[in-house]
Coordinates of C-alpha atoms in Angstrom, one line a residue:
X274 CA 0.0 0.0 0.0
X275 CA 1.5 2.9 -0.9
X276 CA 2.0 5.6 1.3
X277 CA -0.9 8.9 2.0
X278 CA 0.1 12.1 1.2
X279 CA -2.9 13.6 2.9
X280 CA -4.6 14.1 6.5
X281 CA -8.1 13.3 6.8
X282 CA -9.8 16.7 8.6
X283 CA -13.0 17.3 10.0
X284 CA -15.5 19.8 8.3
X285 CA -17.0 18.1 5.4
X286 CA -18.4 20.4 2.6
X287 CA -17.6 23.7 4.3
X288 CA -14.3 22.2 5.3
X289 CA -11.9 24.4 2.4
X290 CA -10.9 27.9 2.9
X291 CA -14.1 30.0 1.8
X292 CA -17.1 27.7 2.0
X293 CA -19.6 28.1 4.0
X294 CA -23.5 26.3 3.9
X295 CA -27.2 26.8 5.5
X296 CA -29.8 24.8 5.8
X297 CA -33.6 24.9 6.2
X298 CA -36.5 23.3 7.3
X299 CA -39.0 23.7 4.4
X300 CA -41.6 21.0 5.5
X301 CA -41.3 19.5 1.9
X302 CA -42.2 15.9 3.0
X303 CA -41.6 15.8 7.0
X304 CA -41.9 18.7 9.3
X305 CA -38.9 18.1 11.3
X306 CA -36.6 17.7 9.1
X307 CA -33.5 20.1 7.4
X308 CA -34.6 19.6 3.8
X309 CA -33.2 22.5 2.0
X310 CA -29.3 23.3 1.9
X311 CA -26.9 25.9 0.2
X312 CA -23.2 25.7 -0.6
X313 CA -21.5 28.7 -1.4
X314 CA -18.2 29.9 -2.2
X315 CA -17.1 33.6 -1.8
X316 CA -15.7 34.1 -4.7
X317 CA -16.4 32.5 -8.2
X318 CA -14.8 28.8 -8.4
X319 CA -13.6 26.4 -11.0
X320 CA -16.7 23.9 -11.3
X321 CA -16.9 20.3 -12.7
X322 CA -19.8 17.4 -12.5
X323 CA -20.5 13.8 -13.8
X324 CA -24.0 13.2 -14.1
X325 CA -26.2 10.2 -14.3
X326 CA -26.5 7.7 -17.8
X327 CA -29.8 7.0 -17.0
X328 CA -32.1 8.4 -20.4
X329 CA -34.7 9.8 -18.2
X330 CA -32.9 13.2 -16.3
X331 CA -34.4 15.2 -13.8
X332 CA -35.2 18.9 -14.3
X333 CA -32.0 19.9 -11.7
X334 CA -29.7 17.8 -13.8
X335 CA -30.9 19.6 -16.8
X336 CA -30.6 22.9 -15.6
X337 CA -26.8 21.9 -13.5
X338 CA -25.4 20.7 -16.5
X339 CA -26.3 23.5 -18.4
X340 CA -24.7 26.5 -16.2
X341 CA -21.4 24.1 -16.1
X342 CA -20.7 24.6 -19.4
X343 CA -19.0 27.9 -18.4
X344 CA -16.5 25.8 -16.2
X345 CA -17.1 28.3 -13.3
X346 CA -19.7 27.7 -10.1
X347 CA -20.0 29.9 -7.0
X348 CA -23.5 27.9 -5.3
X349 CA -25.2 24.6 -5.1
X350 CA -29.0 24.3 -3.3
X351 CA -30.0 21.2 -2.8
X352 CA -33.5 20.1 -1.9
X353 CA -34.6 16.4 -0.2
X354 CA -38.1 15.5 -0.4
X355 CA -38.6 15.7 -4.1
X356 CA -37.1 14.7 -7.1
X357 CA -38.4 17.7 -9.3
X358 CA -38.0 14.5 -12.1
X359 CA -41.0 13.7 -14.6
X360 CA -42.1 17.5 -14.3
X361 CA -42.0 18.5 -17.9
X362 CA -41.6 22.2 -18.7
X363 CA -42.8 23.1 -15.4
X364 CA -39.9 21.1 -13.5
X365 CA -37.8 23.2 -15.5
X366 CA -38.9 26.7 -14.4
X367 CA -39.3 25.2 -10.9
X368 CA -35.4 24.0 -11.2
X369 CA -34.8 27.4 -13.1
X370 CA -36.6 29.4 -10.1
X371 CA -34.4 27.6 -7.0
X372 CA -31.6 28.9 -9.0
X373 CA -33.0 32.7 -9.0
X374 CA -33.9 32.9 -5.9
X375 CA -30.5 31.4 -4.2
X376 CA -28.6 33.7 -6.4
X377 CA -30.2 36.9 -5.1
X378 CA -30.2 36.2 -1.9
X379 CA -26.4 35.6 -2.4
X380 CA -26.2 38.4 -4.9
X381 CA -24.6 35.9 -7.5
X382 CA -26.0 35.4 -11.4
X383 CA -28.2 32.5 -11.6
X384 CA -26.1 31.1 -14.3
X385 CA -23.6 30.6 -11.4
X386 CA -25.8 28.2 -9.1
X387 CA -25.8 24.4 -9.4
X388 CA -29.3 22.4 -8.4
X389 CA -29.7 19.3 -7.1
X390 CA -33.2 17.3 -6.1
X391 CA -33.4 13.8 -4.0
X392 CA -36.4 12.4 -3.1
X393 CA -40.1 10.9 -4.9
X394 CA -40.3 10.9 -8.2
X395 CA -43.3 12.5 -10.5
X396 CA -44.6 14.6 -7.9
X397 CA -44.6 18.6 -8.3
X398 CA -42.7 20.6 -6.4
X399 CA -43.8 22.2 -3.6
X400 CA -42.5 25.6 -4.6
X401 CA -44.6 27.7 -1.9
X402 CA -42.3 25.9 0.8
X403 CA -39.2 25.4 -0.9
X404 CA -38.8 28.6 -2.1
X405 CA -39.1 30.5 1.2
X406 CA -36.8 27.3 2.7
X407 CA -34.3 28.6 0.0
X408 CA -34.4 32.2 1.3
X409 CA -33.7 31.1 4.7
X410 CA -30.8 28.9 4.4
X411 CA -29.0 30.9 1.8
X412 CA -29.6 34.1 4.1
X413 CA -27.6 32.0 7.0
X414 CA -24.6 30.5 5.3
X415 CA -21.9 30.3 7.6
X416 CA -18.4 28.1 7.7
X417 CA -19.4 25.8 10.5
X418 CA -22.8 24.4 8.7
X419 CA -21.1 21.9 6.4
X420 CA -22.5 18.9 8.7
X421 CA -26.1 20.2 8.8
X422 CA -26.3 20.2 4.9
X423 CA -24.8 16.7 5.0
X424 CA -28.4 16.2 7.2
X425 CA -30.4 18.1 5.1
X426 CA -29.3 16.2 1.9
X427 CA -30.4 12.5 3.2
X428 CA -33.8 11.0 2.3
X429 CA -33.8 6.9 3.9
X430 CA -30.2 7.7 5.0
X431 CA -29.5 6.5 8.4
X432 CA -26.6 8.5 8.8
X433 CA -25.0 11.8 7.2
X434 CA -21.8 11.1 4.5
X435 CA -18.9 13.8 5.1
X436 CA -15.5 13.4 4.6
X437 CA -12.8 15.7 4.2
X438 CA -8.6 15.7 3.4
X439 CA -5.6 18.1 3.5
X440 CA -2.4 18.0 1.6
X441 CA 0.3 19.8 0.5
X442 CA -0.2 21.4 -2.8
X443 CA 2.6 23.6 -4.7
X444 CA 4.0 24.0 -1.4
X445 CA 0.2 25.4 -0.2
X446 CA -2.5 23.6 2.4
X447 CA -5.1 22.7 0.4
X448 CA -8.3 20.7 1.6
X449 CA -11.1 19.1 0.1
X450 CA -14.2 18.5 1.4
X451 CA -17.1 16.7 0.7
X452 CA -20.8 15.5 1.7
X453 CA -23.2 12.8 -0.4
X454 CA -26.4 11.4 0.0
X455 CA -27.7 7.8 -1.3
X456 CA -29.0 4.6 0.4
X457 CA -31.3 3.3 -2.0
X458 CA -31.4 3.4 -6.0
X459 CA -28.2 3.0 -6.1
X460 CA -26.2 1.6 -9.2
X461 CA -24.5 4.7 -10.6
X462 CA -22.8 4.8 -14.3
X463 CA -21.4 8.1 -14.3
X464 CA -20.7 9.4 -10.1
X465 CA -23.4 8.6 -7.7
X466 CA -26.6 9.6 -6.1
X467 CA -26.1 13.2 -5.1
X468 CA -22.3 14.2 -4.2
X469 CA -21.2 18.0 -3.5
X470 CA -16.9 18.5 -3.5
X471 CA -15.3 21.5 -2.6
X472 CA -11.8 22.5 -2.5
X473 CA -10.0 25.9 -1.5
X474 CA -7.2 24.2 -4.7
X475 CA -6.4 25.8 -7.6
X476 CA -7.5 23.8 -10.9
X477 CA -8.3 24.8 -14.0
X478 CA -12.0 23.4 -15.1
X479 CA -10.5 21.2 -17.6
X480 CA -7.9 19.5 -15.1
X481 CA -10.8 19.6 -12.5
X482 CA -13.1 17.4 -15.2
X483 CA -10.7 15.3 -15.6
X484 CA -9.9 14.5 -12.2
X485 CA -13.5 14.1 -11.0
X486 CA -13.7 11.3 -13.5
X487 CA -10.9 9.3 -12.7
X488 CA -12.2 9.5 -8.7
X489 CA -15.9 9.0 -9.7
X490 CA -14.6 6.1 -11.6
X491 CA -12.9 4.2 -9.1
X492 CA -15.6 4.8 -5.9
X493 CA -18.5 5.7 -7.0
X494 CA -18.8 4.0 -10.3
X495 CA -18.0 1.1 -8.3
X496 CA -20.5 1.2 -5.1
X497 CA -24.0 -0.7 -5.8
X498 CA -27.1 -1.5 -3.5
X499 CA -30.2 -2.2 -5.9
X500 CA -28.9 -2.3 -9.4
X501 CA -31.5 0.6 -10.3
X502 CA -29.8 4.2 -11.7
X503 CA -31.2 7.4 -10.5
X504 CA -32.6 10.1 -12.7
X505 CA -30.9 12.7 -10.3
X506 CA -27.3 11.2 -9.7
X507 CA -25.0 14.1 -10.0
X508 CA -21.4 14.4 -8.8
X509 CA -20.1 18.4 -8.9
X510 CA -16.9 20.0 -7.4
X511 CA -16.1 23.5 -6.9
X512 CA -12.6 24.6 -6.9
X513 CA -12.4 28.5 -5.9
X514 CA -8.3 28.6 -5.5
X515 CA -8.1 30.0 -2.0
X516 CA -5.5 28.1 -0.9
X517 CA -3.2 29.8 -3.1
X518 CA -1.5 27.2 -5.0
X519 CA -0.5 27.7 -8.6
X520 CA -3.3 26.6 -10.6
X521 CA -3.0 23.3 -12.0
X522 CA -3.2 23.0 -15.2
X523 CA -1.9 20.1 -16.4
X524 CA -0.9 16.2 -15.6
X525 CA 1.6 17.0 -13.4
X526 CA 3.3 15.7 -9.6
X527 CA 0.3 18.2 -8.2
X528 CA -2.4 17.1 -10.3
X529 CA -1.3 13.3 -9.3
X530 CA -1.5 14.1 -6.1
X531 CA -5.1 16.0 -5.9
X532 CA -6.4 13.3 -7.9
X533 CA -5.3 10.5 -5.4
X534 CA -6.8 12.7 -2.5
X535 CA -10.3 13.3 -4.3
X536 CA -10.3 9.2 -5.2
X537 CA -9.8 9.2 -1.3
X538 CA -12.5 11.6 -0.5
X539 CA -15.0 9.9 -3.0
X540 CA -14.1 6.3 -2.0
X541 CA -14.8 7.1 1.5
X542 CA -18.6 8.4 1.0
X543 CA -18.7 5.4 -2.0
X544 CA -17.9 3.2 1.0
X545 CA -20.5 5.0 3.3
X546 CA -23.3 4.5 0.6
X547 CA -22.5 1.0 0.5
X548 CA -22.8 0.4 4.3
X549 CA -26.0 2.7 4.8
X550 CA -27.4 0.4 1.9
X551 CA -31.3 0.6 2.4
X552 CA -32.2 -2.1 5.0
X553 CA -28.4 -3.2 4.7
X554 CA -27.2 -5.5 8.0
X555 CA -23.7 -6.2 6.2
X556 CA -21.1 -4.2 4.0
X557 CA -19.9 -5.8 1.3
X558 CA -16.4 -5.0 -0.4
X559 CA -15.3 -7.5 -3.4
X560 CA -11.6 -7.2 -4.1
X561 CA -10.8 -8.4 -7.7
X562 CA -6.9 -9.5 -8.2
X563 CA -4.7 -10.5 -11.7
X564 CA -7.2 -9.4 -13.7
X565 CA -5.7 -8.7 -17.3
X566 CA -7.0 -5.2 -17.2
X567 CA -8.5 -2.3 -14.8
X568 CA -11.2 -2.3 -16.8
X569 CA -11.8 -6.2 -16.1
X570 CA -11.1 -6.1 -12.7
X571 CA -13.4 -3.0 -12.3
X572 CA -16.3 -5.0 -14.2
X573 CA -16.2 -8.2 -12.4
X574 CA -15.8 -6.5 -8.8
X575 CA -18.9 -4.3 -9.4
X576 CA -21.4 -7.5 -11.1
X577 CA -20.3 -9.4 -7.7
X578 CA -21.2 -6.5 -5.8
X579 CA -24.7 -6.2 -7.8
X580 CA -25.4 -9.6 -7.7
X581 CA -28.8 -9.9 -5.9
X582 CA -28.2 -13.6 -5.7
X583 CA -24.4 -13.0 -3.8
X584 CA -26.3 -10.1 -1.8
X585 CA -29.2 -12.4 -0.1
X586 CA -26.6 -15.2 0.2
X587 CA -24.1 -12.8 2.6
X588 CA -27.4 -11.8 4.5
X589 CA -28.1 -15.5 5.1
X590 CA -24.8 -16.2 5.7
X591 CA -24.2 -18.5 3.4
X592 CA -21.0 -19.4 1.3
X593 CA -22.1 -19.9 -1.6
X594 CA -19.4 -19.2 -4.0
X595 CA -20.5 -20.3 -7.3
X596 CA -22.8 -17.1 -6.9
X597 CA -19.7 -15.3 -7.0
X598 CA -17.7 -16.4 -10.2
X599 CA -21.6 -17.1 -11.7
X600 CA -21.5 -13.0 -11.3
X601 CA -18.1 -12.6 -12.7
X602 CA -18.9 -14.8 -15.6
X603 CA -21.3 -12.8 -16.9
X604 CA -19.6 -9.5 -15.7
X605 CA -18.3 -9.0 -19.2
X606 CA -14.5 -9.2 -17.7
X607 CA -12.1 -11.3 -19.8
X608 CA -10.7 -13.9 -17.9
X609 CA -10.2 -17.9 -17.9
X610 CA -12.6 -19.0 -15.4
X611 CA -10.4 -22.5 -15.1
X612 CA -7.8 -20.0 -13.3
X613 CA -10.2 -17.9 -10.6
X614 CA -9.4 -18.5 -6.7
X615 CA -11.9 -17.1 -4.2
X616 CA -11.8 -16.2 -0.9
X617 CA -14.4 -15.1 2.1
X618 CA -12.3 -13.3 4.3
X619 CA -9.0 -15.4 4.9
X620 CA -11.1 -18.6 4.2
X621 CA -10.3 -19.8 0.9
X622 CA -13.4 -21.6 -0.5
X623 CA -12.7 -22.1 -4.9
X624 CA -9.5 -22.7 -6.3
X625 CA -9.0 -23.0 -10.0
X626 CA -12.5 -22.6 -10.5
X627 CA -13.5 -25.2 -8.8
X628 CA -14.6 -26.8 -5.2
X629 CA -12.1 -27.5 -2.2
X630 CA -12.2 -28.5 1.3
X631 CA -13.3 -25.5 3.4
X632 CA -14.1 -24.8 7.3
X633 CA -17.7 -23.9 6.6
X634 CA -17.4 -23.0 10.4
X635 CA -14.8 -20.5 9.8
X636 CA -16.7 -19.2 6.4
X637 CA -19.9 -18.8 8.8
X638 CA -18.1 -16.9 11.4
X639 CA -16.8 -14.3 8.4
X640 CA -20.0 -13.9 7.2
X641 CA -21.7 -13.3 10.6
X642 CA -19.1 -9.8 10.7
X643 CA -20.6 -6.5 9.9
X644 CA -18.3 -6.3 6.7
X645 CA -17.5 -9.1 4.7
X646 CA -14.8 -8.9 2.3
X647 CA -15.1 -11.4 -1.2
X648 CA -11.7 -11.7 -3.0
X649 CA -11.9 -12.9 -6.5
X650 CA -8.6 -13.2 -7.7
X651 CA -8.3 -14.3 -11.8
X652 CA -4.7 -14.9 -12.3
X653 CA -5.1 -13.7 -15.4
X654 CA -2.6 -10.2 -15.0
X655 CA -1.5 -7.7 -12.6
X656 CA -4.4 -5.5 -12.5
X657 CA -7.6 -4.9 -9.5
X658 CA -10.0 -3.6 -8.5
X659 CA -12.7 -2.8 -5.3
X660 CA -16.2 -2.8 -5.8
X661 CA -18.5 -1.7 -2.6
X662 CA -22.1 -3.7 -1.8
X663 CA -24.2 -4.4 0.7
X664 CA -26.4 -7.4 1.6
X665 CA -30.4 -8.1 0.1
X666 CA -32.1 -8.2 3.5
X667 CA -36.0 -8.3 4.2
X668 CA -36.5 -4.3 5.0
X669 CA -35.3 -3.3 1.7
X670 CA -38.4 -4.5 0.4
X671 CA -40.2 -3.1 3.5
X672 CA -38.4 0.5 2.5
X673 CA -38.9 0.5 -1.0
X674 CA -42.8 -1.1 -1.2
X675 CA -44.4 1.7 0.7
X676 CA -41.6 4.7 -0.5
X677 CA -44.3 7.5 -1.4
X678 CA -45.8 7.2 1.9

């Protein structure tokens, strides 16, 4: 493993130099909960997203990846509650009007504030409380909020997803921060869910693309809980250079190194998603070794992670393994499945692609732990990959039959 050039650091979002957030309780589905949150940066930031593959796109995605195309960002508000997805024209306006109304308040162009939705789909939005929500937590933005919008952001979350880094950059402190949302829908093809970055670094927007791909790439494109893709996943990072760095703008030892510590940031919350699964008992983390290429190794760790039929099997406990190279099999990965080894924790239970003597004792008393780690490795090249999952228990069809009420 090689070595961290970074610190992990409390503050989340709001964590980099010149970030602050609010939050509000808008009432948009439950009374007593933060539902609303803004991000803002004091001073106009390099911005980049990823955004989800899924043909159907929510009116906030619309409208987000339309004022990126400038490169530049100062805001984000976020609503939870709604998905503002399915609304037609009037989704638009209504995505177009959360926009408006955070940049006055902020006295920002429109053009300049990202939007982001979470919640039911094909219901209207409730504009006559969100908007006023909107007023009041932009109107309060302060440093120290950054884990309150992590709260306001969650729908069936159990638990808020912040994490946050410092490193040394062109001989500057730079941080990133970052908060995310997702527990259910979750089997992204471009970033994940809803994930807000922000970073007091210097990067020009084209650098800053590029890196938020490679992270989003290797955490979140690689975290699954139901196999279903969101029309609202998004992934944006703001970059507003007030850490004083020279800007990066190009594939050099400092770009390296902010990429590997966004990877970090995003595989941390990619890991939370995966363990706050929706009715999740167990997080599941398939490690995929010699595979010929990344590519393979990134495609056979993420169908074993999406397998519904390995999923129920680690919530019952039970080794089953020829779930697991059934799922790599049809992956689409490239390897000789006469070569594969597999192992539940320590316990190795397939070898050459076939059966051997195991302790199903000791394979029981893996499975019974609170993460259970699958290692596939294909001994077909020098290449891996982690893929993060979570088990198929009975709530998660409790959760998801009775969603919209």
């Amino acid at each position: 493993m090689k070595e961290s050039k970074f610190d992990w650091v409390p503050g989340g979002v709001t964590a980099a130099s010149g970030f602050s957030a609010g939050t509000a309780f808008a009432a948009i589905k439950q009374v007593d909960k933060r539902d609303v949150a803004v991000i803002y940066s004091v001073v106009p930031a390099a911005a980049a997203g990823v955004f989800t593959l899924n043909k159907v796109k929510a009116a906030p995605v619309l409208v987000t990846m339309r004022n990126l195309s400038t490169g530049t960002a100062q805001a984000v508000v976020v609503n939870s509650g709604n998905a503002n997805a399915c609304n037609g024209e009037q989704g638009l306006r209504d995505a177009q009007a959360m926009a408006a109304v955070t940049a006055e308040v902020l006295g920002i162009p429109a053009e300049a504030v990202l939007v982001a939705s979470t919640g039911v789909i094909g219901r209207k939005m409730p504009m006559e409380k969100i908007l006023p929500g909107i007023r009041a937590a932009a109107g309060q933005v302060a440093p120290e909020n950054g884990p309150l919008a992590a709260q306001a952001i969650m729908t069936t979350d159990t638990f808020p997803k912040e994490a946050a880094v410092r490193l040394e950059l062109g001989g500057k402190q730079v941080t990133i921060g970052a908060m995310a949302k997702g527990s259910g829908m979750i089997h992204p093809n471009m970033a994940t869910m809803l994930c807000f970055i922000t970073t007091d670094a210097a990067v020009a927007p084209g650098c800053l693309k590029q890196a938020l791909k490679y992270a989003a790439d290797r955490s979140f494109n690689l975290v699954t809980v139901d196999g279903d893709t969101s029309t609202n996943d998004m992934a944006v990072i703001l970059a507003n250079g007030r850490a004083g760095n020279g800007v990066i703008r190009e594939e050099d030892s400092d770009y390296v190194n902010f990429r590997e510590a966004l990877t970090e940031v995003c595989a941390s919350l990619a890991r939370d998603i995966a363990r706050d699964g929706e009715g999740a008992t167990k997080l599941i983390i398939v490690e995929v070794l010699g595979a010929a290429t990344e590519k393979d190794a990134r495609q056979a760790a993420k169908a074993v992670a999406g397998s519904s039929l390995v999923k129920a099997a680690v919530f019952g406990r039970d080794a089953n393994w020829g779930r697991i190279i059934c799922a790599a099999g049809y992956s689409g990965a490239d390897f000789d499945p006469e070569k594969v080894d597999i192992f539940l924790g320590d316990e190795q239970v397939a070898r050459d692609g076939g059966s051997i003597d195991f302790s199903e004792e000791r394979a029981l008393e893996i499975l019974k732990k609170d993460t259970v780690k699958i290692t596939l490795n294909l001994n077909s090249g020098d290449c891996g990959a982690t893929a993060w999952g979570c088990d198929l228990s009975y709530d998660y069809i409790k959760i998801n039959a009775d969603y919209r009420t």
